[in-house]
Short mmCIF file of C-alpha atoms in Angstrom, two decimals:
data_model
loop_
_atom_site.label_atom_id
_atom_site.label_comp_id
_atom_site.label_asym_id
_atom_site.label_seq_id
_atom_site.Cartn_x
_atom_site.Cartn_y
_atom_site.Cartn_z
CA MET A 61 119.45 126.23 108.24
CA ARG A 62 117.22 125.23 111.02
CA PHE A 63 113.92 123.21 110.46
CA SER A 64 110.64 122.99 112.50
CA PHE A 65 109.82 120.12 114.03
CA LEU A 66 106.74 119.93 111.75
CA THR A 67 109.01 120.06 108.63
CA ILE A 68 111.34 117.47 110.07
CA ILE A 69 108.42 114.98 110.73
CA SER A 70 106.62 115.89 107.49
CA GLY A 71 109.78 114.89 105.67
CA ALA A 72 110.25 111.55 107.50
CA PHE A 73 106.65 110.76 106.56
CA ALA A 74 107.34 111.40 102.78
CA LEU A 75 110.54 109.48 102.96
CA ILE A 76 108.51 106.63 104.67
CA LYS A 77 105.76 106.46 101.78
CA ILE A 78 108.61 107.23 98.77
CA VAL A 79 110.51 104.16 99.88
CA SER A 80 107.59 102.07 100.44
CA GLY A 81 106.20 103.41 97.23
CA LEU A 82 109.41 102.70 95.11
CA PHE A 83 110.12 99.29 96.96
CA GLY A 84 106.57 97.94 96.40
CA PRO A 85 106.97 96.19 92.77
CA LEU A 86 110.33 94.52 94.07
CA GLN A 87 108.63 93.60 97.21
CA GLY A 88 105.40 92.24 95.60
CA TRP A 89 107.71 89.77 93.55
CA LEU A 90 109.46 88.87 96.60
CA VAL A 91 106.33 87.97 98.44
CA ASP A 92 105.01 85.79 95.58
CA LYS A 93 107.97 83.91 95.03
CA TYR A 94 109.47 83.12 98.41
CA GLY A 95 106.21 83.43 100.53
CA PRO A 96 104.82 86.15 103.14
CA ARG A 97 106.40 84.75 106.27
CA LEU A 98 110.10 85.07 105.19
CA ILE A 99 109.64 88.62 103.78
CA LEU A 100 107.53 89.66 107.34
CA THR A 101 110.39 88.08 109.48
CA PHE A 102 113.02 89.98 107.42
CA GLY A 103 110.93 93.29 107.47
CA LEU A 104 110.24 92.99 111.41
CA VAL A 105 113.88 92.38 112.06
CA ILE A 106 114.78 95.50 110.08
CA PHE A 107 112.21 97.38 111.61
CA GLY A 108 112.49 96.75 115.20
CA LEU A 109 116.62 97.14 114.85
CA GLY A 110 115.99 100.43 113.24
CA PHE A 111 113.73 101.83 116.30
CA LEU A 112 116.70 100.58 118.51
CA ILE A 113 119.22 102.68 116.43
CA LEU A 114 117.02 105.56 116.23
CA SER A 115 117.04 105.97 120.06
CA GLN A 116 120.89 106.80 119.66
CA ILE A 117 120.89 109.09 116.84
CA GLN A 118 122.39 112.68 117.32
CA THR A 119 122.02 114.24 114.00
CA LEU A 120 119.52 115.14 111.51
CA ILE A 121 121.46 113.26 108.91
CA SER A 122 121.55 110.00 110.97
CA PHE A 123 117.82 110.50 111.79
CA TYR A 124 116.96 110.26 107.96
CA ILE A 125 119.36 107.60 107.47
CA VAL A 126 117.72 105.45 110.10
CA VAL A 127 114.27 106.31 108.97
CA PHE A 128 114.97 105.10 105.32
CA VAL A 129 116.32 101.96 106.72
CA MET A 130 113.26 101.43 108.90
CA SER A 131 111.01 102.39 105.83
CA LEU A 132 112.48 99.06 104.34
CA GLY A 133 111.60 96.98 107.08
CA LEU A 134 108.06 98.52 107.44
CA SER A 135 107.27 97.91 104.09
CA MET A 136 108.28 94.45 103.93
CA GLY A 137 106.81 93.80 107.29
CA GLY A 138 103.44 95.32 106.95
CA TYR A 139 100.28 96.00 104.96
CA GLN A 140 101.21 94.63 101.33
CA THR A 141 102.93 91.77 102.46
CA PHE A 142 100.15 90.44 104.85
CA MET A 143 97.49 91.24 102.29
CA VAL A 144 99.04 88.68 99.82
CA SER A 145 98.62 86.17 102.32
CA ILE A 146 94.99 86.93 103.01
CA VAL A 147 93.80 86.89 99.57
CA ASN A 148 94.94 83.68 98.76
CA TRP A 149 93.32 82.39 102.11
CA PHE A 150 89.97 83.77 101.43
CA ASP A 151 87.17 84.12 98.79
CA GLN A 152 83.45 84.80 99.92
CA HIS A 153 84.86 85.93 103.26
CA ARG A 154 87.91 88.04 101.78
CA ALA A 155 86.37 91.34 102.53
CA LYS A 156 85.66 90.24 106.38
CA ALA A 157 89.28 88.67 106.44
CA VAL A 158 90.85 91.77 105.23
CA ALA A 159 88.92 94.17 107.80
CA LEU A 160 89.80 91.72 110.81
CA ALA A 161 93.44 92.11 109.63
CA GLN A 162 93.29 95.93 109.59
CA CYS A 163 91.85 95.95 112.96
CA GLY A 164 95.39 95.73 114.27
CA PRO A 165 96.39 99.34 112.71
CA ALA A 166 93.26 100.74 113.77
CA VAL A 167 93.68 99.43 117.33
CA CYS A 168 97.18 101.28 117.41
CA GLY A 169 95.55 104.39 116.54
CA LEU A 170 93.60 104.12 120.16
CA CYS A 171 97.09 103.53 121.66
CA VAL A 172 98.07 107.34 120.61
CA PRO A 173 97.51 108.70 124.14
CA LEU A 174 99.59 106.01 125.47
CA VAL A 175 102.45 106.83 123.56
CA VAL A 176 102.06 110.64 124.34
CA PHE A 177 102.14 109.85 127.81
CA GLY A 178 105.11 107.79 127.39
CA LEU A 179 106.91 110.66 125.41
CA GLU A 180 105.84 113.35 127.97
CA TYR A 181 107.06 111.26 130.93
CA HIS A 182 109.84 108.66 129.64
CA GLY A 183 111.48 110.93 126.48
CA TRP A 184 111.40 109.72 122.83
CA ARG A 185 114.62 107.58 123.26
CA PHE A 186 113.17 105.52 125.93
CA MET A 187 110.03 104.92 123.77
CA SER A 188 112.03 104.33 120.80
CA ILE A 189 113.98 101.50 122.71
CA PHE A 190 110.61 100.04 123.97
CA SER A 191 109.05 100.11 120.50
CA GLY A 192 112.02 98.29 118.98
CA LEU A 193 112.00 95.35 121.80
CA LEU A 194 108.37 95.21 121.59
CA ILE A 195 108.25 94.40 117.63
CA ILE A 196 111.51 92.23 117.69
CA LEU A 197 110.00 90.32 120.86
CA LEU A 198 106.30 89.98 119.81
CA GLY A 199 106.32 90.45 116.10
CA ILE A 200 108.54 88.18 114.84
CA PRO A 201 107.21 84.96 116.51
CA LEU A 202 103.76 85.84 115.52
CA VAL A 203 104.34 86.38 112.06
CA GLN A 204 105.80 82.58 111.92
CA TRP A 205 102.30 81.48 111.92
CA VAL A 206 101.54 83.05 108.47
CA LYS A 207 101.05 80.72 105.55
CA HIS A 208 101.18 81.62 101.90
CA ARG A 209 98.60 79.37 100.64
CA PRO A 210 96.12 77.04 102.43
CA GLU A 211 97.20 74.15 100.65
CA GLU A 212 100.44 74.28 102.61
CA ILE A 213 98.50 72.73 105.63
CA GLU A 214 96.01 70.90 103.34
CA GLU A 215 93.01 73.46 103.86
CA LYS A 216 90.42 75.03 101.33
CA VAL A 217 89.92 78.69 100.67
CA ASP A 218 87.95 80.03 103.14
CA GLY A 219 89.24 77.90 105.96
CA VAL A 220 87.44 74.51 105.24
CA PHE A 221 89.85 71.93 106.51
CA ASN A 222 90.09 68.83 104.52
CA LEU A 223 91.92 65.50 105.57
CA SER A 224 92.42 64.10 101.92
CA LYS A 225 95.20 65.76 99.82
CA LYS A 226 93.46 64.37 96.59
CA SER A 227 90.37 66.89 97.62
CA VAL A 228 92.11 70.12 98.58
CA VAL A 229 90.87 72.90 96.51
CA THR A 230 93.72 75.33 96.21
CA SER A 231 93.34 79.11 95.93
CA ASN A 232 94.69 78.92 92.36
CA GLU A 233 91.75 76.65 91.22
CA LYS A 234 89.26 79.10 93.07
CA ILE A 235 89.17 81.48 89.96
CA GLU A 236 89.33 80.23 86.62
CA ASN A 237 91.40 82.55 85.49
CA PHE A 238 94.33 84.94 86.47
CA PHE A 239 95.70 88.12 85.18
CA THR A 240 99.44 88.74 85.31
CA LEU A 241 101.06 91.85 86.10
CA LYS A 242 101.77 92.87 82.49
CA GLU A 243 98.28 91.87 81.63
CA SER A 244 96.55 93.87 84.42
CA LEU A 245 98.36 96.74 83.36
CA LYS A 246 96.75 97.00 80.04
CA THR A 247 93.27 97.06 81.83
CA SER A 248 91.71 100.18 82.57
CA ALA A 249 90.54 98.56 85.90
CA PHE A 250 93.95 98.63 87.13
CA TRP A 251 94.48 102.31 86.48
CA LEU A 252 91.09 103.37 88.02
CA ILE A 253 91.50 101.58 91.21
CA SER A 254 95.11 102.63 91.89
CA LEU A 255 93.87 106.40 91.06
CA GLY A 256 91.04 106.09 93.15
CA HIS A 257 93.02 104.24 96.00
CA ALA A 258 95.45 107.17 95.76
CA ILE A 259 92.94 110.03 95.96
CA SER A 260 91.55 108.30 99.15
CA LEU A 261 94.92 108.57 100.89
CA LEU A 262 94.87 112.48 100.48
CA SER A 263 92.73 112.58 103.39
CA VAL A 264 94.08 110.04 105.24
CA SER A 265 97.90 111.08 104.92
CA ALA A 266 96.59 114.63 105.47
CA VAL A 267 94.85 113.89 108.90
CA VAL A 268 97.91 111.62 110.09
CA VAL A 269 100.45 114.31 109.60
CA HIS A 270 98.43 117.42 110.23
CA LEU A 271 95.39 117.10 112.36
CA ILE A 272 97.25 117.10 115.52
CA PRO A 273 99.04 120.51 114.56
CA HIS A 274 95.62 121.86 113.50
CA LEU A 275 93.86 120.98 116.65
CA THR A 276 97.05 122.30 118.99
CA LEU A 277 98.54 125.39 116.82
CA VAL A 278 95.22 126.55 115.04
CA LEU A 279 92.56 125.59 117.30
CA GLY A 280 94.20 125.84 120.50
CA LEU A 281 93.59 122.34 122.05
CA GLY A 282 96.07 120.93 124.33
CA LEU A 283 98.30 117.87 123.19
CA THR A 284 96.33 115.43 125.35
CA THR A 285 92.93 116.53 123.97
CA ALA A 286 94.45 116.45 120.58
CA SER A 287 95.57 112.71 121.07
CA ILE A 288 92.16 111.81 122.45
CA ILE A 289 90.31 113.29 119.28
CA TYR A 290 92.95 111.42 117.30
CA SER A 291 92.19 108.14 119.04
CA ILE A 292 88.48 108.59 118.08
CA VAL A 293 89.08 108.72 114.50
CA GLY A 294 90.64 105.35 115.38
CA ILE A 295 87.53 103.83 117.18
CA PHE A 296 85.49 104.58 114.40
CA GLN A 297 88.04 103.35 111.80
CA LEU A 298 87.81 100.18 113.81
CA VAL A 299 83.65 99.95 113.78
CA GLY A 300 84.29 101.12 109.88
CA LEU A 301 86.44 97.90 109.15
CA LEU A 302 83.82 95.56 110.79
CA VAL A 303 80.87 96.88 109.06
CA GLY A 304 83.03 97.12 105.72
CA GLY A 305 83.92 93.65 105.98
CA TYR A 306 80.31 92.56 106.49
CA ILE A 307 78.81 94.48 103.61
CA GLY A 308 81.82 94.34 101.25
CA ASP A 309 81.29 90.43 100.81
CA ARG A 310 77.79 91.14 100.22
CA PHE A 311 77.11 94.22 98.07
CA ASP A 312 79.01 96.17 94.97
CA LYS A 313 82.51 97.35 96.42
CA ARG A 314 82.61 99.85 93.86
CA TRP A 315 79.59 101.60 95.25
CA ILE A 316 80.44 101.20 98.78
CA CYS A 317 84.04 103.04 98.03
CA ASN A 318 81.97 105.71 96.20
CA PHE A 319 79.92 106.31 99.28
CA CYS A 320 83.07 106.26 101.62
CA MET A 321 84.90 108.66 99.39
CA PHE A 322 81.87 111.08 99.59
CA SER A 323 81.52 110.55 103.59
CA ASN A 324 85.37 111.15 103.95
CA GLY A 325 85.42 114.24 102.23
CA MET A 326 82.57 115.70 103.88
CA GLY A 327 83.95 115.11 107.09
CA ILE A 328 87.23 116.58 105.46
CA LEU A 329 85.10 119.67 104.57
CA LEU A 330 83.67 120.09 108.01
CA LEU A 331 87.17 119.93 109.64
CA ALA A 332 87.89 122.91 107.04
CA TYR A 333 85.61 125.53 108.59
CA VAL A 334 84.33 124.51 111.84
CA GLU A 335 85.95 124.62 115.14
CA GLU A 336 83.36 123.45 117.75
CA LEU A 337 84.18 120.23 119.23
CA SER A 338 80.79 118.68 118.53
CA ILE A 339 81.74 119.28 114.84
CA ILE A 340 85.21 117.96 115.31
CA PHE A 341 83.47 114.94 116.81
CA LEU A 342 81.27 114.45 113.64
CA PHE A 343 84.39 114.71 111.52
CA CYS A 344 85.84 111.90 113.57
CA ILE A 345 82.67 109.91 112.94
CA LEU A 346 82.73 110.61 109.00
CA HIS A 347 86.45 110.11 108.56
CA GLY A 348 86.77 107.12 110.74
CA LEU A 349 83.72 105.07 109.32
CA ALA A 350 84.63 105.84 105.58
CA PHE A 351 88.44 104.99 106.32
CA GLY A 352 87.72 101.75 107.77
CA MET A 353 85.00 100.75 105.50
CA ARG A 354 86.97 101.68 102.20
CA ILE A 355 90.00 99.43 103.43
CA PRO A 356 88.68 95.98 102.72
CA GLN A 357 86.95 96.95 99.75
CA ILE A 358 90.00 98.18 97.70
CA VAL A 359 92.02 95.02 98.47
CA SER A 360 89.30 92.71 97.67
CA LEU A 361 88.37 94.44 94.37
CA ARG A 362 91.91 93.83 93.11
CA ALA A 363 91.70 90.11 93.99
CA GLU A 364 88.25 89.80 92.77
CA TYR A 365 89.01 91.41 89.17
CA PHE A 366 92.68 90.19 88.57
CA GLY A 367 92.72 86.60 90.88
CA THR A 368 95.39 85.71 93.67
CA LYS A 369 98.23 84.37 91.30
CA SER A 370 100.25 87.48 90.93
CA PHE A 371 98.41 89.49 93.42
CA GLY A 372 101.79 90.30 95.12
CA LYS A 373 103.12 91.93 91.67
CA ILE A 374 100.04 93.80 91.16
CA LEU A 375 99.77 95.18 94.50
CA GLY A 376 103.43 96.41 94.55
CA PHE A 377 102.95 98.00 91.32
CA SER A 378 100.06 99.83 92.32
CA SER A 379 102.14 101.13 95.29
CA LEU A 380 104.00 103.23 92.90
CA ILE A 381 100.68 104.95 91.90
CA VAL A 382 99.39 105.15 95.60
CA MET A 383 102.38 106.78 96.93
CA PHE A 384 101.42 109.84 95.35
CA GLY A 385 98.41 110.05 97.39
CA PHE A 386 100.36 109.34 100.46
CA LEU A 387 102.64 112.07 99.99
CA GLY A 388 99.95 114.50 98.41
CA GLY A 389 98.16 115.21 101.25
CA PRO A 390 100.48 116.31 103.84
CA MET A 391 102.25 118.17 100.65
CA ILE A 392 99.15 120.31 99.98
CA CYS A 393 98.49 120.78 103.59
CA GLY A 394 101.74 122.15 104.35
CA LEU A 395 102.01 124.41 101.39
CA LEU A 396 98.55 125.85 101.50
CA PHE A 397 99.16 126.39 105.38
CA ASP A 398 102.37 128.14 104.67
CA LEU A 399 100.53 130.53 102.48
CA TYR A 400 97.32 131.18 104.41
CA GLY A 401 98.47 130.58 107.88
CA ASN A 402 95.84 128.08 108.36
CA TYR A 403 94.19 124.70 107.24
CA SER A 404 90.94 126.15 106.05
CA THR A 405 92.01 126.00 102.58
CA ALA A 406 93.89 122.92 102.79
CA PHE A 407 91.28 121.05 103.86
CA PHE A 408 88.57 122.16 101.55
CA VAL A 409 90.84 121.46 98.80
CA ILE A 410 91.46 117.69 99.77
CA GLY A 411 87.77 117.29 100.79
CA ILE A 412 86.68 118.18 97.22
CA ILE A 413 89.29 116.16 95.20
CA THR A 414 88.40 113.37 97.86
CA ILE A 415 84.66 113.46 96.93
CA LEU A 416 85.57 113.59 93.20
CA GLY A 417 87.85 110.55 93.36
CA GLY A 418 84.75 108.38 94.31
CA LEU A 419 84.04 108.63 90.48
CA CYS A 420 87.04 106.29 89.95
CA PHE A 421 85.39 103.50 91.35
CA ILE A 422 82.05 103.99 89.88
CA LEU A 423 83.87 104.18 86.32
CA THR A 424 85.83 100.97 87.15
CA LYS A 425 84.29 97.56 85.22
CA ALA A 426 85.62 94.16 85.73
CA PRO A 427 87.99 93.42 82.91
CA ASP A 428 87.41 90.82 80.61
CA ARG A 429 88.85 87.25 81.90
CA ILE A 430 91.78 86.01 79.82
CA LEU A 431 91.09 83.07 77.55
#
């Protein structure tokens, strides 16, 4: 049986998210126990070597085996591990810190035209080798600067340096009570935040996998034009991160998340039925800003409600739920595209679910502290 390129890529994307979700609880435990630097280093070594091996694969089976290994590396060397360190280092400025940390992935979105250029002129095998070397030579040295908690280098939460060891306020002292993983699982806040996070990623994953096929196969745009539009989303995501970091430390994060879900859903609905470039540009604004603004809120909300002591485990277990959002977006779009031959119905369904998903954050209440 022969599979289309889009089917193969969608399958690889799904595999990455499944591995990340299932590995999340164990990863959270490892990060809480051994600290983020060690886990980040192992992850980037695996991820970088995976790209080098990927350049040599010849069969579909070997492709998926390598993607599986790379998924483990990407999970250990990525978002979840970094967030554990950040929430331990910041309290009053936590949303801003998360936002600045996530500017890296947003900037990477701007590099899509460069990647397309490399693929067109040098081939995917060369770009795979180049990516692997870049990760190993640049990424691994950089993560050696990451510290688990501020007391490791005699600093306070929010970056206040103190020369006296006796006067150091650790991140564990900043919040009086902490939830363990078992205790957090008994709260409605854990499940509502996780469900809201999963629903928010329906639109994100759908756009990641299906935006360029929609622009090229359905709307008839060229690959270069489609990649530029994709990069515009990244530009506004970057703006949204900076705005979200600023307002997240000042206003109720639940209402910011609800606003983002509504804006995100409206953007997807515009994409469903309008083909004019001006409206597509409006989608880029709504989707990019909403996605960027939402990221620091969800991370900070978890730390604010449950504390930082078991944050890795809590975030890791939550990834089991969030995983379904990542998988659901591409699957819903793929199935409905096969049924109707276009993305209109698919994007309409995703948009409506996203808007309704904002209720999860509105209904979330801070759990009672443990006595």
